[in-house]
Short mmCIF file of C-alpha atoms and ligand atoms in Angstrom, two decimals:
data_model
loop_
_atom_site.label_atom_id
_atom_site.label_comp_id
_atom_site.label_asym_id
_atom_site.label_seq_id
_atom_site.Cartn_x
_atom_site.Cartn_y
_atom_site.Cartn_z
CA MET A 1 -75.16 172.31 326.06
CA SER A 2 -74.08 170.78 329.44
CA THR A 3 -73.44 167.08 329.18
CA LEU A 4 -72.89 165.25 332.18
CA VAL A 5 -70.30 162.33 331.05
CA GLN A 6 -68.28 163.09 333.93
CA ARG A 7 -69.81 160.06 336.26
CA ARG A 8 -68.20 162.22 339.38
CA HIS A 9 -67.28 165.57 339.54
CA GLU A 10 -65.97 167.81 342.81
CA ILE A 11 -66.07 171.39 342.69
CA GLU A 12 -63.24 172.88 344.80
CA LEU A 13 -63.53 176.94 345.99
CA PRO A 14 -61.80 179.34 347.88
CA LYS A 15 -62.78 179.75 350.69
CA ARG A 16 -62.20 183.91 350.92
CA ILE A 17 -61.65 186.54 349.10
CA LEU A 18 -60.67 190.05 350.01
CA ILE A 19 -60.80 192.86 347.43
CA GLY A 20 -60.28 196.08 347.67
CA THR A 21 -57.62 199.33 349.14
CA ASP A 22 -55.48 198.62 351.80
CA VAL A 23 -56.19 194.63 352.11
CA VAL A 24 -52.83 193.82 352.41
CA ASN A 25 -53.07 194.92 355.73
CA GLU A 26 -54.97 191.52 356.78
CA VAL A 27 -53.25 189.22 355.06
CA GLY A 28 -51.57 188.09 359.24
CA ASN A 29 -55.14 188.00 360.37
CA THR A 30 -56.66 186.27 357.76
CA ILE A 31 -54.09 183.50 358.10
CA ARG A 32 -55.39 183.50 361.84
CA GLN A 33 -58.75 183.60 361.09
CA LEU A 34 -58.60 180.41 358.72
CA ASP A 35 -56.43 178.84 361.13
CA LEU A 36 -53.30 178.15 358.19
CA GLY A 37 -50.63 178.30 361.88
CA SER A 38 -47.58 180.70 362.47
CA ASN A 39 -45.20 179.57 360.19
CA ALA A 40 -45.53 180.96 356.32
CA ILE A 41 -43.58 181.07 353.46
CA ILE A 42 -43.89 183.99 350.53
CA ILE A 43 -42.96 183.43 347.12
CA THR A 44 -42.15 186.43 344.89
CA GLY A 45 -40.22 188.21 342.46
CA PRO A 46 -37.45 190.56 343.39
CA HIS A 47 -38.87 193.85 341.86
CA VAL A 48 -42.17 192.70 343.81
CA TYR A 49 -39.62 192.04 347.05
CA GLN A 50 -37.90 195.11 347.17
CA LYS A 51 -40.69 197.05 346.48
CA TYR A 52 -43.57 195.87 348.96
CA HIS A 53 -41.56 193.11 351.30
CA ASN A 54 -42.47 195.59 354.15
CA LEU A 55 -46.08 195.55 353.86
CA LEU A 56 -46.68 192.22 353.99
CA GLU A 57 -44.23 191.83 357.03
CA GLU A 58 -46.16 194.53 359.29
CA SER A 59 -49.36 191.90 358.45
CA LEU A 60 -47.24 189.59 359.25
CA GLU A 61 -45.80 190.61 362.29
CA ARG A 62 -48.75 191.99 363.54
CA SER A 63 -50.23 188.67 364.02
CA LYS A 64 -47.05 186.97 365.37
CA ILE A 65 -46.98 184.78 362.14
CA GLU A 66 -42.92 183.93 361.37
CA TYR A 67 -42.08 184.49 357.64
CA ASN A 68 -39.45 183.59 355.38
CA PHE A 69 -39.30 185.06 351.77
CA VAL A 70 -38.59 182.57 348.76
CA ILE A 71 -37.68 184.81 345.87
CA VAL A 72 -38.23 183.44 342.17
CA LYS A 73 -37.59 184.82 339.01
CA SER A 74 -39.68 182.33 336.66
CA SER A 75 -41.70 180.05 336.79
CA THR A 76 -39.94 176.88 334.61
CA ALA A 77 -39.76 173.57 336.55
CA ASP A 78 -36.08 173.79 337.09
CA ASP A 79 -37.43 176.91 339.21
CA ALA A 80 -40.70 175.08 341.06
CA GLU A 81 -37.58 172.17 341.85
CA HIS A 82 -35.20 174.84 344.08
CA ALA A 83 -38.50 176.96 345.82
CA LEU A 84 -40.12 173.45 346.98
CA GLU A 85 -36.71 172.89 348.16
CA GLU A 86 -35.98 176.17 349.70
CA ALA A 87 -38.77 176.19 350.83
CA ARG A 88 -39.31 172.42 352.41
CA ALA A 89 -36.52 173.10 354.60
CA TYR A 90 -38.54 176.32 356.88
CA LYS A 91 -41.26 174.04 357.09
CA PRO A 92 -44.30 176.14 356.65
CA SER A 93 -47.62 175.60 357.95
CA VAL A 94 -48.66 177.90 354.62
CA VAL A 95 -47.35 179.04 351.66
CA ILE A 96 -48.18 183.46 350.40
CA GLY A 97 -47.88 183.53 346.99
CA PHE A 98 -46.86 187.53 346.85
CA GLY A 99 -46.47 188.89 342.85
CA GLY A 100 -47.84 188.38 339.39
CA GLY A 101 -48.20 185.05 337.58
CA LYS A 102 -45.25 183.55 337.86
CA SER A 103 -44.77 184.12 341.42
CA ILE A 104 -48.07 182.36 342.52
CA ASP A 105 -48.27 179.94 339.63
CA ILE A 106 -44.08 178.86 341.77
CA ALA A 107 -46.51 179.31 345.43
CA LYS A 108 -49.11 176.92 344.36
CA TYR A 109 -47.31 174.07 343.34
CA VAL A 110 -45.38 174.51 346.44
CA ALA A 111 -47.74 174.50 348.25
CA PHE A 112 -49.31 170.97 346.86
CA LYS A 113 -46.34 169.23 347.10
CA LEU A 114 -46.45 169.98 350.84
CA GLY A 115 -49.34 169.11 351.46
CA VAL A 116 -50.30 172.65 353.04
CA GLU A 117 -52.51 175.85 352.18
CA MET A 118 -52.06 178.39 349.97
CA VAL A 119 -52.84 182.47 349.94
CA SER A 120 -52.68 184.43 346.92
CA VAL A 121 -51.31 188.06 347.22
CA PRO A 122 -51.77 189.60 343.33
CA THR A 123 -49.34 192.36 343.13
CA ALA A 124 -51.05 193.45 339.09
CA ALA A 125 -54.20 191.93 337.21
CA SER A 126 -52.49 190.54 334.99
CA HIS A 127 -53.87 186.99 334.10
CA ASP A 128 -55.99 184.47 335.98
CA GLY A 129 -54.67 182.05 337.73
CA ILE A 130 -55.17 184.18 340.65
CA ALA A 131 -57.78 182.29 341.71
CA SER A 132 -56.98 179.02 339.88
CA PRO A 133 -56.55 175.70 340.73
CA PHE A 134 -53.81 174.91 338.44
CA ALA A 135 -50.47 175.66 338.48
CA SER A 136 -48.77 176.91 334.72
CA ILE A 137 -45.27 175.01 334.96
CA LYS A 138 -42.75 175.37 331.40
CA GLY A 139 -41.13 172.26 331.07
CA VAL A 140 -38.34 171.83 327.72
CA ASN A 141 -41.48 170.72 326.58
CA GLY A 142 -43.62 173.70 326.66
CA PRO A 143 -45.60 174.62 329.55
CA VAL A 144 -48.19 172.38 331.80
CA SER A 145 -51.22 173.39 333.38
CA MET A 146 -50.71 171.54 336.60
CA LYS A 147 -53.71 170.89 338.35
CA VAL A 148 -53.03 171.77 342.09
CA LYS A 149 -55.54 173.08 344.71
CA PRO A 150 -56.66 176.66 344.26
CA PRO A 151 -55.59 179.00 346.57
CA ILE A 152 -57.82 178.65 349.55
CA ALA A 153 -57.77 183.16 349.94
CA ILE A 154 -57.40 185.41 348.02
CA ILE A 155 -56.11 189.35 348.51
CA ALA A 156 -56.50 191.28 346.12
CA ASP A 157 -54.91 195.03 347.32
CA THR A 158 -55.98 197.55 344.81
CA ARG A 159 -54.20 199.82 346.08
CA ILE A 160 -50.79 198.21 344.95
CA ILE A 161 -52.66 196.72 341.86
CA ALA A 162 -53.23 200.03 340.40
CA GLU A 163 -49.60 201.61 341.40
CA ALA A 164 -48.26 198.51 338.94
CA PRO A 165 -47.54 199.29 335.43
CA SER A 166 -50.69 199.88 333.85
CA ARG A 167 -49.46 197.25 330.99
CA LEU A 168 -49.99 194.87 333.65
CA LEU A 169 -53.86 195.96 334.34
CA ARG A 170 -54.07 195.28 330.10
CA ALA A 171 -52.89 192.19 330.23
CA GLY A 172 -55.39 191.28 332.58
CA SER A 173 -57.93 192.42 330.73
CA GLY A 174 -56.29 190.74 327.37
CA ASP A 175 -56.07 187.30 329.24
CA LEU A 176 -60.51 188.14 329.99
CA ILE A 177 -60.80 188.94 326.46
CA ALA A 178 -59.56 185.31 325.58
CA LYS A 179 -61.90 183.51 327.10
CA LEU A 180 -64.00 184.27 323.96
CA THR A 181 -62.59 181.74 321.35
CA ALA A 182 -61.26 179.47 324.60
CA VAL A 183 -65.12 178.52 325.31
CA ARG A 184 -65.81 178.22 321.45
CA ASP A 185 -62.60 175.87 320.83
CA TRP A 186 -64.25 173.83 324.14
CA LYS A 187 -67.49 173.88 322.45
CA LEU A 188 -66.03 172.79 318.93
CA ALA A 189 -63.89 170.00 320.93
CA HIS A 190 -66.93 168.91 322.83
CA LYS A 191 -68.69 168.46 319.42
CA LEU A 192 -66.31 167.02 317.46
CA LYS A 193 -64.29 165.06 320.51
CA GLY A 194 -67.32 164.57 322.81
CA GLU A 195 -65.37 165.87 325.43
CA TYR A 196 -67.10 167.24 328.29
CA TYR A 197 -68.04 171.16 328.53
CA GLY A 198 -69.72 173.21 330.94
CA GLU A 199 -72.33 175.22 330.20
CA TYR A 200 -72.16 176.74 333.55
CA ALA A 201 -68.24 177.43 333.80
CA ALA A 202 -68.23 178.80 329.92
CA SER A 203 -70.70 181.10 330.75
CA LEU A 204 -68.69 181.77 334.06
CA ALA A 205 -65.42 182.78 331.59
CA LEU A 206 -67.73 184.44 328.81
CA LEU A 207 -69.18 187.17 331.69
CA SER A 208 -65.45 187.96 332.44
CA ALA A 209 -65.26 189.14 329.33
CA ARG A 210 -68.14 190.65 328.62
CA HIS A 211 -67.54 192.96 332.05
CA VAL A 212 -63.58 194.22 330.44
CA ILE A 213 -65.58 194.64 327.33
CA ARG A 214 -68.02 196.56 329.14
CA TYR A 215 -65.75 198.73 331.15
CA ALA A 216 -62.94 199.14 328.41
CA ILE A 217 -62.58 202.93 328.07
CA THR A 218 -62.30 203.24 332.18
CA ILE A 219 -60.02 200.46 332.71
CA ARG A 220 -58.05 202.45 330.08
CA ARG A 221 -57.89 205.10 332.74
CA GLY A 222 -56.16 202.97 335.01
CA GLY A 223 -56.62 203.87 338.36
CA ILE A 224 -58.31 201.24 341.64
CA GLU A 225 -62.48 201.52 340.49
CA ALA A 226 -60.22 199.82 336.76
CA ALA A 227 -58.01 197.33 338.62
CA HIS A 228 -61.70 196.32 341.46
CA ILE A 229 -63.41 195.61 337.88
CA VAL A 230 -60.53 193.84 336.09
CA VAL A 231 -59.69 191.46 339.28
CA GLU A 232 -63.25 190.72 339.68
CA GLY A 233 -63.56 189.17 336.15
CA LEU A 234 -60.04 187.47 336.64
CA ILE A 235 -61.52 185.89 339.98
CA SER A 236 -64.83 184.94 338.24
CA SER A 237 -62.88 183.11 335.58
CA GLY A 238 -60.38 181.27 337.72
CA VAL A 239 -63.76 180.05 339.90
CA ALA A 240 -64.81 179.24 336.43
CA MET A 241 -61.98 176.60 335.95
CA CYS A 242 -62.32 175.61 339.75
CA ILE A 243 -66.13 174.63 338.22
CA ALA A 244 -64.88 172.73 335.46
CA GLY A 245 -61.50 171.05 337.23
CA SER A 246 -59.76 172.15 334.05
CA THR A 247 -58.16 175.03 331.84
CA ARG A 248 -60.68 175.00 329.18
CA PRO A 249 -63.07 177.37 329.82
CA ALA A 250 -60.17 179.50 330.48
CA SER A 251 -57.66 178.70 327.75
CA GLY A 252 -57.96 178.18 324.03
CA SER A 253 -56.07 177.28 320.35
CA GLU A 254 -54.98 181.79 321.45
CA HIS A 255 -53.43 180.34 324.26
CA LEU A 256 -51.81 177.44 322.49
CA PHE A 257 -50.15 180.01 320.43
CA SER A 258 -48.67 182.17 323.34
CA HIS A 259 -47.55 179.81 325.26
CA ALA A 260 -45.69 178.40 321.30
CA LEU A 261 -44.29 182.60 321.48
CA ASP A 262 -43.37 181.74 324.86
CA MET A 263 -41.33 178.78 323.54
CA ILE A 264 -39.74 180.22 320.64
CA ALA A 265 -39.68 184.54 320.51
CA PRO A 266 -36.34 185.66 322.32
CA LYS A 267 -38.69 188.29 324.53
CA PRO A 268 -41.61 187.24 324.84
CA ALA A 269 -44.03 189.76 325.75
CA LEU A 270 -46.95 189.70 328.70
CA HIS A 271 -48.87 186.58 328.69
CA GLY A 272 -52.33 188.68 328.39
CA GLU A 273 -50.79 190.08 325.65
CA GLN A 274 -50.31 187.41 323.47
CA VAL A 275 -53.40 185.80 323.90
CA ALA A 276 -55.11 188.82 323.18
CA ILE A 277 -53.65 189.15 319.22
CA GLY A 278 -53.85 185.04 319.51
CA THR A 279 -57.39 186.01 320.11
CA ILE A 280 -57.78 188.27 317.06
CA MET A 281 -56.54 185.50 314.99
CA MET A 282 -58.74 182.89 316.45
CA MET A 283 -62.07 184.51 316.12
CA TYR A 284 -60.34 185.08 312.38
CA LEU A 285 -60.73 180.96 312.13
CA HIS A 286 -63.72 180.64 314.09
CA GLY A 287 -65.85 182.94 311.22
CA GLY A 288 -66.12 185.40 314.75
CA PRO A 289 -66.17 189.34 314.64
CA TRP A 290 -62.59 189.03 315.09
CA LYS A 291 -62.64 193.06 313.72
CA ARG A 292 -64.65 194.11 316.93
CA ILE A 293 -62.19 191.89 319.38
CA ARG A 294 -59.65 194.37 318.00
CA ARG A 295 -61.02 197.23 318.06
CA ILE A 296 -61.73 196.25 321.65
CA LEU A 297 -58.20 195.83 322.06
CA ARG A 298 -56.94 198.76 321.02
CA LYS A 299 -60.23 200.36 323.05
CA ILE A 300 -58.59 199.15 326.65
CA GLY A 301 -54.68 199.68 324.95
CA LEU A 302 -54.07 196.07 324.31
CA PRO A 303 -50.91 195.92 321.40
CA THR A 304 -52.65 194.28 318.48
CA THR A 305 -50.10 193.56 316.16
CA ALA A 306 -46.97 191.94 316.18
CA ARG A 307 -44.34 195.85 316.23
CA GLU A 308 -46.68 196.97 318.66
CA LEU A 309 -46.02 193.61 320.81
CA GLY A 310 -42.37 193.51 319.93
CA ILE A 311 -41.65 190.58 318.08
CA LYS A 312 -40.88 189.79 314.83
CA ASP A 313 -43.27 188.59 312.38
CA GLU A 314 -41.54 185.10 312.03
CA TYR A 315 -41.85 184.26 315.23
CA ILE A 316 -45.52 185.00 315.09
CA ILE A 317 -46.10 182.87 311.56
CA LYS A 318 -44.10 179.70 313.32
CA ALA A 319 -45.82 179.92 316.99
CA LEU A 320 -48.67 179.84 314.63
CA THR A 321 -47.70 176.93 313.00
CA ILE A 322 -46.77 174.87 315.53
CA ALA A 323 -49.24 176.20 317.83
CA HIS A 324 -51.30 172.99 318.02
CA ARG A 325 -48.83 170.37 319.20
CA VAL A 326 -48.14 172.45 322.23
CA ARG A 327 -50.76 170.27 324.07
CA PRO A 328 -51.78 167.66 321.56
CA GLU A 329 -54.47 166.27 323.79
CA ARG A 330 -56.09 169.84 323.85
CA TYR A 331 -58.41 169.66 320.47
CA THR A 332 -59.11 173.28 319.34
CA ILE A 333 -60.07 175.56 315.47
CA LEU A 334 -56.15 174.77 314.59
CA GLY A 335 -57.36 171.22 314.28
CA GLU A 336 -55.24 167.78 314.55
CA SER A 337 -52.29 168.92 311.70
CA GLY A 338 -52.61 173.11 312.57
CA LEU A 339 -51.51 175.36 310.06
CA THR A 340 -48.74 175.74 307.05
CA TRP A 341 -46.43 178.07 306.83
CA GLU A 342 -48.46 180.22 303.89
CA ALA A 343 -51.79 179.68 305.94
CA ALA A 344 -50.06 181.01 308.92
CA GLU A 345 -48.93 183.75 306.96
CA ARG A 346 -52.74 184.78 305.62
CA ILE A 347 -53.61 184.57 308.83
CA ALA A 348 -51.61 186.98 310.64
CA ARG A 349 -51.55 189.61 307.50
CA ILE A 350 -55.06 189.70 307.42
CA THR A 351 -56.23 190.49 310.82
CA GLY A 352 -53.91 192.81 310.64
CA VAL A 353 -50.97 191.06 313.06
CA ILE A 354 -48.13 191.64 310.42
CA ASP A 355 -47.85 193.93 307.62
N1 NAI B 401 -52.23 178.76 337.01
C1 NAI B 401 -53.11 179.60 335.90
O1 NAI B 401 -54.12 179.81 336.33
C2 NAI B 401 -52.29 180.73 334.94
C3 NAI B 401 -50.56 180.72 335.02
N2 NAI B 401 -50.88 181.52 334.48
C4 NAI B 401 -49.69 181.85 334.17
O2 NAI B 401 -49.08 183.48 334.21
C5 NAI B 401 -47.69 184.08 333.79
C6 NAI B 401 -47.98 185.82 333.85
O3 NAI B 401 -48.02 185.77 334.71
P1 NAI B 401 -47.58 187.30 334.29
O4 NAI B 401 -48.35 188.42 335.64
O5 NAI B 401 -48.37 188.49 333.27
O6 NAI B 401 -46.45 188.13 334.36
P2 NAI B 401 -45.12 187.68 335.62
O7 NAI B 401 -45.29 187.17 337.08
O8 NAI B 401 -43.82 187.78 334.90
O9 NAI B 401 -45.19 189.01 335.86
C7 NAI B 401 -45.10 190.18 335.37
C8 NAI B 401 -43.82 191.33 335.47
O10 NAI B 401 -45.12 191.98 336.62
C9 NAI B 401 -43.66 192.39 337.30
N3 NAI B 401 -45.26 192.68 338.83
C10 NAI B 401 -45.74 192.20 339.12
N4 NAI B 401 -47.03 192.99 340.54
C11 NAI B 401 -46.28 194.34 339.99
C12 NAI B 401 -46.53 195.74 340.87
N5 NAI B 401 -47.38 195.65 341.56
N6 NAI B 401 -45.50 196.43 341.11
C13 NAI B 401 -44.58 197.08 339.41
N7 NAI B 401 -44.25 195.33 339.13
C14 NAI B 401 -44.74 194.15 339.03
C15 NAI B 401 -43.44 191.65 337.91
O11 NAI B 401 -41.93 191.34 338.92
C16 NAI B 401 -42.67 190.92 336.58
O12 NAI B 401 -42.13 191.12 336.06
C17 NAI B 401 -47.87 183.45 332.35
O13 NAI B 401 -46.62 182.16 332.98
C18 NAI B 401 -48.88 182.61 332.78
O14 NAI B 401 -48.78 180.85 331.68
C19 NAI B 401 -51.64 182.76 333.49
C20 NAI B 401 -53.15 183.02 332.98
C21 NAI B 401 -53.78 181.54 334.21
O1 13P B 402 -53.55 180.88 330.89
C1 13P B 402 -54.24 180.29 331.57
C2 13P B 402 -55.60 180.67 331.81
O2 13P B 402 -55.55 181.72 331.69
C3 13P B 402 -54.04 179.11 331.95
O3 13P B 402 -54.47 177.88 331.11
P1 13P B 402 -53.05 177.46 329.90
O4 13P B 402 -53.28 175.72 330.43
O5 13P B 402 -53.13 177.13 328.63
O6 13P B 402 -51.98 176.75 331.21
ZN1 ZN B 403 -54.75 183.03 330.49
#
C-alpha cells in the first residue's frame, strides 16, 4: 500500500528522548551535552510557571545556563508573534517549550523563526505535539499546522505529568485513539486523490492507538505508570508525523471536527477530548466499529457525549457541517461538500453524542 510517489523523502527526528521520574532535573545537562549554548528562553503558560518554574530554574542554574521566561496563554498567531518578538530580544541559543500543547507549539514556532533548536518539556500527556515537527497555530480562518523542526530533545518527567489533572492524561489517550480514523482518512485520500500514503508511518500511528487501548484500565487509574504509557504513545505518534512529513497519520476528519468546534464553541473542551468524540462519529461514517471506540473511551474515562464535553448540541452539529472547510486541501470521509445539517444531526444522534 506504500506509494513511493515522493521523489525525495527527508526525515528529521528528535535526537534525545528522556522519559522518567524527575528527569526535569536533566534539562540543563541535556542542553550542555547537545551543545545548545547557554542562553535559554522558556515558553510556558501561567499555571505551569507558577507550579514548576523552580524545578526548571534549578536544573538550568546547575548547568550555568542563563534563562528567561516568556508566558503565553494560547497559541493564536498573535500570541506566537508576540512571543517571538519577546524571545528575539534575548537572542537565545535554545528555546524550551514547558507545559501543555499550546506552549510547546509556540516554542516550536519561535525556535524555528529564530533558527535555533527547541527542547520539548511536556508537563501533561495531553497531545502528540510533544515530538512532532509541526506547530499548530490558530489563525483567523482556523488552525494552521506549520511544518517546523522536531524538538531536538524531549524530556518528559512522568512525576510532573502524573500530578497534572487526570483529564489531561485521558485527553492524550483520546488524541491517540483518533489515529484509528485519521489513518482511514489518509488511506481514502490515497485511493481517491492519489495522495502519498506511507504505510510505515500509518502503522506506527495505529500502534500508538492500540497501545492506549490495551492499557485503558491502567490509564484510567492514572499515576506514573499510566503517564509513562501515554507519553510513549504520544512520542511514537509524533515520530509517525516526522516520518510521514505531514500530520496525515495523526489527524483526519475527527481533527477537522475538533478544529471546527474550537472555532465556534464559546468554551471548547480539551483537544484530545474533542478529537475522541469526533473519532466515534467519523468511525460511524467510515462504517467501522464505532461502538467499540465508544466503549474504549468510556473505559478510559473520556467523555462520549456533548453534555459530558460541556458543549451544546447545536455546536456539535454546526462543527460537523463546517469541518470539511477547515482544511479544504485535506481530503477525508467528509468529502468535498461536507455534511448537511440534517445528516450531521442524524450522525450525532445515532452515535449517542447528542440525544
Ligand atoms: N503540533 C502538533 O503536532 C500538535 C498540536 N496540538 C495542539 O495542542 C493543543 C492542545 O494541547 P493541550 O495540552 O490539550 O492544551 P493546553 O496547552 O491549553 O493545556 C491544557 C491545560 O493544561 C494545563 N497544564 C499543563 N500541564 C499541567 C500540569 N502539570 N499541572 C496542571 N496543569 C497543567 C495548562 O496550563 C492548560 O491550562 C491544541 O492547540 C492542539 O492543536 C495537538 C496535537 C498535535
Ligand atoms: O493534532 C494534531 C495531531 O494529533 C495535529 O494535527 P493538525 O494537522 O490537525 O493540526
Ligand atoms: Zn491531535
